[in-house]
mmCIF file of C-alpha atoms in Angstrom:
data_model
loop_
_atom_site.group_PDB
_atom_site.id
_atom_site.type_symbol
_atom_site.label_atom_id
_atom_site.label_comp_id
_atom_site.label_asym_id
_atom_site.label_seq_id
_atom_site.Cartn_x
_atom_site.Cartn_y
_atom_site.Cartn_z
ATOM 1 C CA UNK A 187 59.429 32.650 48.279
ATOM 2 C CA UNK A 188 58.912 31.548 51.874
ATOM 3 C CA UNK A 189 56.949 34.353 53.501
ATOM 4 C CA UNK A 190 54.480 33.472 56.238
ATOM 5 C CA UNK A 191 50.889 33.316 54.951
ATOM 6 C CA UNK A 192 47.989 33.638 57.402
ATOM 7 C CA UNK A 193 44.941 31.545 56.467
ATOM 8 C CA UNK A 194 41.656 32.640 58.071
ATOM 9 C CA UNK A 195 38.684 30.276 58.424
ATOM 10 C CA UNK A 196 35.464 31.402 60.155
ATOM 11 C CA UNK A 197 33.458 28.437 61.429
ATOM 12 C CA UNK A 198 29.694 28.228 61.963
ATOM 13 C CA UNK A 199 27.775 24.923 61.735
ATOM 14 C CA UNK A 200 29.845 23.337 58.948
ATOM 15 C CA UNK A 201 30.653 20.072 60.713
ATOM 16 C CA UNK A 202 30.255 17.808 57.669
ATOM 17 C CA UNK A 203 32.527 19.973 55.493
ATOM 18 C CA UNK A 204 35.189 21.525 57.707
ATOM 19 C CA UNK A 205 37.607 18.584 57.868
ATOM 20 C CA UNK A 206 37.922 18.552 54.071
ATOM 21 C CA UNK A 207 38.475 22.315 54.112
ATOM 22 C CA UNK A 208 41.194 22.121 56.765
ATOM 23 C CA UNK A 209 42.852 19.147 55.026
ATOM 24 C CA UNK A 210 43.012 21.119 51.780
ATOM 25 C CA UNK A 211 44.885 23.878 53.650
ATOM 26 C CA UNK A 212 47.224 21.514 55.500
ATOM 27 C CA UNK A 213 48.026 19.699 52.247
ATOM 28 C CA UNK A 214 49.201 22.834 50.472
ATOM 29 C CA UNK A 215 52.549 22.545 48.707
ATOM 30 C CA UNK A 216 53.375 25.909 50.314
ATOM 31 C CA UNK A 217 54.081 25.018 53.951
ATOM 32 C CA UNK A 218 54.898 28.300 55.727
ATOM 33 C CA UNK A 219 51.372 28.914 56.975
ATOM 34 C CA UNK A 220 49.580 29.939 60.123
ATOM 35 C CA UNK A 221 45.936 28.876 60.209
ATOM 36 C CA UNK A 222 43.468 30.846 62.319
ATOM 37 C CA UNK A 223 40.062 29.245 62.781
ATOM 38 C CA UNK A 224 37.432 31.464 64.395
ATOM 39 C CA UNK A 225 34.739 29.376 66.075
ATOM 40 C CA UNK A 226 31.651 31.571 65.718
ATOM 41 C CA UNK A 227 28.888 29.498 67.305
ATOM 42 C CA UNK A 228 27.440 30.098 70.769
ATOM 43 C CA UNK A 229 26.741 26.341 70.855
ATOM 44 C CA UNK A 230 30.140 24.790 71.571
ATOM 45 C CA UNK A 231 29.272 21.188 70.648
ATOM 46 C CA UNK A 232 31.391 21.209 67.460
ATOM 47 C CA UNK A 233 34.451 22.605 69.235
ATOM 48 C CA UNK A 234 35.594 19.208 70.518
ATOM 49 C CA UNK A 235 35.607 17.832 66.969
ATOM 50 C CA UNK A 236 37.531 20.848 65.669
ATOM 51 C CA UNK A 237 40.139 20.435 68.391
ATOM 52 C CA UNK A 238 40.470 16.725 67.623
ATOM 53 C CA UNK A 239 41.298 17.313 63.941
ATOM 54 C CA UNK A 240 43.616 20.281 64.473
ATOM 55 C CA UNK A 241 45.506 19.656 67.715
ATOM 56 C CA UNK A 242 48.401 17.797 66.059
ATOM 57 C CA UNK A 243 49.441 20.692 63.830
ATOM 58 C CA UNK A 244 51.117 23.576 65.642
ATOM 59 C CA UNK A 245 50.371 25.954 62.779
ATOM 60 C CA UNK A 246 46.682 26.003 63.760
ATOM 61 C CA UNK A 247 45.133 28.371 66.293
ATOM 62 C CA UNK A 248 41.442 28.365 67.243
ATOM 63 C CA UNK A 249 39.767 31.551 68.468
ATOM 64 C CA UNK A 250 36.439 30.997 70.210
ATOM 65 C CA UNK A 251 33.758 33.693 70.094
ATOM 66 C CA UNK A 252 31.469 33.787 73.132
ATOM 67 C CA UNK A 253 28.538 34.592 70.828
ATOM 68 C CA UNK A 254 27.805 34.367 67.127
ATOM 69 C CA UNK A 255 29.079 37.620 65.583
ATOM 70 C CA UNK A 256 29.139 36.646 61.903
ATOM 71 C CA UNK A 257 31.810 35.651 59.419
ATOM 72 C CA UNK A 258 32.941 39.204 58.627
ATOM 73 C CA UNK A 259 33.592 40.291 62.199
ATOM 74 C CA UNK A 260 35.213 36.919 62.911
ATOM 75 C CA UNK A 261 37.630 37.516 60.036
ATOM 76 C CA UNK A 262 38.404 40.952 61.496
ATOM 77 C CA UNK A 263 39.404 39.334 64.801
ATOM 78 C CA UNK A 264 41.694 36.914 63.016
ATOM 79 C CA UNK A 265 43.231 39.613 60.817
ATOM 80 C CA UNK A 266 44.084 41.631 63.914
ATOM 81 C CA UNK A 267 46.262 38.874 65.383
ATOM 82 C CA UNK A 268 47.581 37.454 62.101
ATOM 83 C CA UNK A 269 51.355 37.505 61.668
ATOM 84 C CA UNK A 270 51.722 36.673 57.988
ATOM 85 C CA UNK A 271 52.870 39.070 55.276
ATOM 86 C CA UNK A 272 49.822 37.962 53.290
ATOM 87 C CA UNK A 273 46.349 36.871 54.423
ATOM 88 C CA UNK A 274 44.313 34.226 52.596
ATOM 89 C CA UNK A 275 40.629 33.563 53.219
ATOM 90 C CA UNK A 276 38.719 30.306 52.964
ATOM 91 C CA UNK A 277 35.222 29.469 54.182
ATOM 92 C CA UNK A 278 34.701 26.296 56.203
ATOM 93 C CA UNK A 279 32.967 24.429 53.373
ATOM 94 C CA UNK A 280 35.304 25.233 50.474
ATOM 95 C CA UNK A 281 38.302 23.321 49.115
ATOM 96 C CA UNK A 282 41.678 24.490 47.784
ATOM 97 C CA UNK A 283 43.801 22.908 45.089
ATOM 98 C CA UNK A 284 47.078 21.769 46.658
ATOM 99 C CA UNK A 285 49.095 24.312 44.620
ATOM 100 C CA UNK A 286 46.757 27.225 45.369
ATOM 101 C CA UNK A 287 48.937 29.230 47.745
ATOM 102 C CA UNK A 288 52.165 28.430 45.898
ATOM 103 C CA UNK A 289 50.890 29.571 42.497
ATOM 104 C CA UNK A 290 49.076 32.645 43.780
ATOM 105 C CA UNK A 291 51.887 33.982 45.957
ATOM 106 C CA UNK A 292 54.371 33.497 43.118
ATOM 107 C CA UNK A 293 52.039 35.419 40.795
ATOM 108 C CA UNK A 294 51.628 38.247 43.314
ATOM 109 C CA UNK A 295 55.321 38.589 44.102
ATOM 110 C CA UNK A 296 56.416 38.457 40.454
ATOM 111 C CA UNK A 297 53.950 41.215 39.561
ATOM 112 C CA UNK A 298 54.111 43.300 42.768
ATOM 113 C CA UNK A 299 50.393 42.739 43.461
ATOM 114 C CA UNK A 300 48.726 43.520 46.803
ATOM 115 C CA UNK A 301 45.357 41.809 46.215
ATOM 116 C CA UNK A 302 44.558 38.883 43.939
ATOM 117 C CA UNK A 303 41.794 36.381 43.315
ATOM 118 C CA UNK A 304 41.469 33.359 41.035
ATOM 119 C CA UNK A 305 39.024 31.356 38.968
ATOM 120 C CA UNK A 306 36.887 28.950 40.990
ATOM 121 C CA UNK A 307 34.472 26.090 40.445
ATOM 122 C CA UNK A 308 31.015 26.152 42.017
ATOM 123 C CA UNK A 309 29.898 22.661 43.056
ATOM 124 C CA UNK A 310 27.226 21.085 45.222
ATOM 125 C CA UNK A 311 28.045 18.808 48.154
ATOM 126 C CA UNK A 312 28.410 15.830 45.794
ATOM 127 C CA UNK A 313 30.789 17.754 43.495
ATOM 128 C CA UNK A 314 28.360 17.571 40.596
ATOM 129 C CA UNK A 315 26.657 20.399 38.673
ATOM 130 C CA UNK A 316 29.958 22.186 38.229
ATOM 131 C CA UNK A 317 30.080 25.801 37.054
ATOM 132 C CA UNK A 318 33.346 27.660 36.395
ATOM 133 C CA UNK A 319 33.631 31.320 37.411
ATOM 134 C CA UNK A 320 36.417 33.252 35.715
ATOM 135 C CA UNK A 321 38.342 35.900 37.607
ATOM 136 C CA UNK A 322 38.994 39.332 36.127
ATOM 137 C CA UNK A 323 40.830 42.495 37.137
ATOM 138 C CA UNK A 324 39.065 45.218 39.120
ATOM 139 C CA UNK A 325 40.765 48.612 39.106
ATOM 140 C CA UNK A 326 37.941 50.957 40.136
ATOM 141 C CA UNK A 327 34.730 50.762 42.167
ATOM 142 C CA UNK A 328 32.701 50.923 38.960
ATOM 143 C CA UNK A 329 34.335 47.754 37.646
ATOM 144 C CA UNK A 330 32.773 45.820 40.558
ATOM 145 C CA UNK A 331 29.743 47.843 41.659
ATOM 146 C CA UNK A 332 27.089 45.885 39.728
ATOM 147 C CA UNK A 333 28.155 42.370 40.681
ATOM 148 C CA UNK A 334 30.387 40.889 43.376
ATOM 149 C CA UNK A 335 32.506 38.651 41.159
ATOM 150 C CA UNK A 336 35.279 37.817 43.627
ATOM 151 C CA UNK A 337 35.236 34.433 45.306
ATOM 152 C CA UNK A 338 36.365 35.225 48.843
ATOM 153 C CA UNK A 339 37.899 31.774 49.282
ATOM 154 C CA UNK A 340 40.146 32.511 46.288
ATOM 155 C CA UNK A 341 41.467 35.844 47.589
ATOM 156 C CA UNK A 342 44.866 36.710 49.048
ATOM 157 C CA UNK A 343 45.725 40.191 50.317
ATOM 158 C CA UNK A 344 48.891 41.862 51.538
ATOM 159 C CA UNK A 345 48.880 42.489 55.287
ATOM 160 C CA UNK A 346 50.321 45.964 54.708
ATOM 161 C CA UNK A 347 46.963 47.284 53.406
ATOM 162 C CA UNK A 348 44.614 45.444 55.774
ATOM 163 C CA UNK A 349 44.644 48.251 58.337
ATOM 164 C CA UNK A 350 42.691 50.449 55.925
ATOM 165 C CA UNK A 351 39.600 48.264 55.554
ATOM 166 C CA UNK A 352 37.698 45.732 57.667
ATOM 167 C CA UNK A 353 34.634 43.594 57.041
ATOM 168 C CA UNK A 354 31.320 45.275 57.993
ATOM 169 C CA UNK A 355 28.705 43.676 60.304
ATOM 170 C CA UNK A 356 26.527 42.254 57.522
ATOM 171 C CA UNK A 357 25.214 38.677 57.409
ATOM 172 C CA UNK A 358 25.874 38.449 53.664
ATOM 173 C CA UNK A 359 27.608 40.771 51.170
ATOM 174 C CA UNK A 360 30.234 41.657 53.800
ATOM 175 C CA UNK A 361 32.926 40.656 51.320
ATOM 176 C CA UNK A 362 31.348 42.885 48.642
ATOM 177 C CA UNK A 363 31.710 45.938 50.898
ATOM 178 C CA UNK A 364 35.236 44.866 51.821
ATOM 179 C CA UNK A 365 36.371 44.793 48.185
ATOM 180 C CA UNK A 366 34.510 47.970 47.213
ATOM 181 C CA UNK A 367 36.212 49.835 50.045
ATOM 182 C CA UNK A 368 39.625 48.593 48.974
ATOM 183 C CA UNK A 369 38.929 49.858 45.461
ATOM 184 C CA UNK A 370 37.825 53.222 46.920
ATOM 185 C CA UNK A 371 41.259 53.425 48.559
ATOM 186 C CA UNK A 372 42.904 52.736 45.198
ATOM 187 C CA UNK A 373 43.896 49.135 45.956
ATOM 188 C CA UNK A 374 43.514 47.322 42.639
ATOM 189 C CA UNK A 375 42.418 43.679 42.599
ATOM 190 C CA UNK A 376 44.119 41.443 40.038
ATOM 191 C CA UNK A 377 43.128 38.058 38.641
ATOM 192 C CA UNK A 378 45.019 34.808 38.250
ATOM 193 C CA UNK A 379 43.188 32.707 35.680
ATOM 194 C CA UNK A 380 43.741 29.324 37.244
ATOM 195 C CA UNK A 381 40.943 27.325 38.869
ATOM 196 C CA UNK A 382 42.370 26.724 42.345
ATOM 197 C CA UNK A 383 39.257 26.604 44.574
ATOM 198 C CA UNK A 384 36.066 24.561 44.786
ATOM 199 C CA UNK A 385 33.260 26.679 46.227
ATOM 200 C CA UNK A 386 30.527 24.492 47.730
ATOM 201 C CA UNK A 387 26.972 25.767 47.412
ATOM 202 C CA UNK A 388 25.265 24.269 50.464
ATOM 203 C CA UNK A 389 21.534 24.410 51.065
ATOM 204 C CA UNK A 390 21.629 25.961 54.552
ATOM 205 C CA UNK A 391 24.252 28.612 53.914
ATOM 206 C CA UNK A 392 23.465 32.288 54.376
ATOM 207 C CA UNK A 393 24.760 32.907 50.864
ATOM 208 C CA UNK A 394 21.874 30.769 49.557
ATOM 209 C CA UNK A 395 19.243 32.850 51.415
ATOM 210 C CA UNK A 396 17.768 35.066 48.679
ATOM 211 C CA UNK A 397 15.826 37.406 50.982
ATOM 212 C CA UNK A 398 18.877 38.066 53.156
ATOM 213 C CA UNK A 399 20.987 38.753 50.076
ATOM 214 C CA UNK A 400 18.472 41.271 48.715
ATOM 215 C CA UNK A 401 18.240 43.041 52.081
ATOM 216 C CA UNK A 402 22.016 43.189 52.492
ATOM 217 C CA UNK A 403 22.484 44.140 48.848
ATOM 218 C CA UNK A 404 20.386 47.239 49.414
ATOM 219 C CA UNK A 405 22.396 48.076 52.538
ATOM 220 C CA UNK A 406 25.642 47.842 50.538
ATOM 221 C CA UNK A 407 24.536 50.700 48.300
ATOM 222 C CA UNK A 408 22.483 52.764 50.748
ATOM 223 C CA UNK A 409 24.530 52.475 53.960
ATOM 224 C CA UNK A 410 28.073 51.763 52.787
ATOM 225 C CA UNK A 411 28.264 53.459 49.385
ATOM 226 C CA UNK A 412 26.020 56.326 50.602
ATOM 227 C CA UNK A 413 23.885 56.254 47.469
ATOM 228 C CA UNK A 414 20.401 57.786 47.390
ATOM 229 C CA UNK A 415 17.386 55.518 47.838
ATOM 230 C CA UNK A 416 16.626 55.590 44.105
ATOM 231 C CA UNK A 417 20.240 54.952 43.087
ATOM 232 C CA UNK A 418 20.481 52.159 45.652
ATOM 233 C CA UNK A 419 17.372 50.476 44.267
ATOM 234 C CA UNK A 420 18.665 50.802 40.699
ATOM 235 C CA UNK A 421 21.965 49.157 41.610
ATOM 236 C CA UNK A 422 20.148 46.506 43.657
ATOM 237 C CA UNK A 423 18.141 45.662 40.525
ATOM 238 C CA UNK A 424 21.369 45.448 38.496
ATOM 239 C CA UNK A 425 22.996 43.286 41.183
ATOM 240 C CA UNK A 426 19.986 40.944 41.301
ATOM 241 C CA UNK A 427 19.800 40.705 37.508
ATOM 242 C CA UNK A 428 23.495 39.863 37.256
ATOM 243 C CA UNK A 429 23.134 37.257 40.005
ATOM 244 C CA UNK A 430 20.243 35.573 38.184
ATOM 245 C CA UNK A 431 22.144 35.670 34.890
ATOM 246 C CA UNK A 432 25.190 34.010 36.474
ATOM 247 C CA UNK A 433 23.026 31.259 37.949
ATOM 248 C CA UNK A 434 21.024 30.354 34.858
#
């Protein structure tokens, strides 16, 4: 079990968190990694810091976008040049357990799995107010359609199926569309019930912007699933209700 794993990290204004994120990747027990950081900020002031904390490790490559294009399209750029047999995603403010890659790749190879995700812990910046999210299997679109219950920073996917689906140009919910499209192609998503990621809920993140999430949630159903206006609004209500329930 020594296949090359490509780790993709989009970066946008996460200066106070990104070193911990990168350290958690570099400290993985599984060492055969390439790490592709996509700098997605038109303001280049953080680039010097990123270079200073990554320049000593030859496994790291930094792609620099001329303009801000969003996390989804930045991941697409990285996926296109990635060389690993598997691709793992982590956002620039999340943290991996040191055995994350090792355990997950072993699980995938033993069970001939092309996409997997794991349990994760939601924490604030002080690592208090913890909330565990359990992973489960998704075999059809209708298993996932009412709630995006896959932590992107927990996911690993086989490179052999990445050509079928890319992330759409949405500010939020881009990962929701990504997984729904994989399920539409028949690519099942399996769960490893180990908590191997800490997902940080930061105040200024797009994922915490409720209006943006509602707007993009509607676009998921109307524009990408091609549902009618009424059906889109019904599923948006279900999505919003499930989100509120999870965050009680």
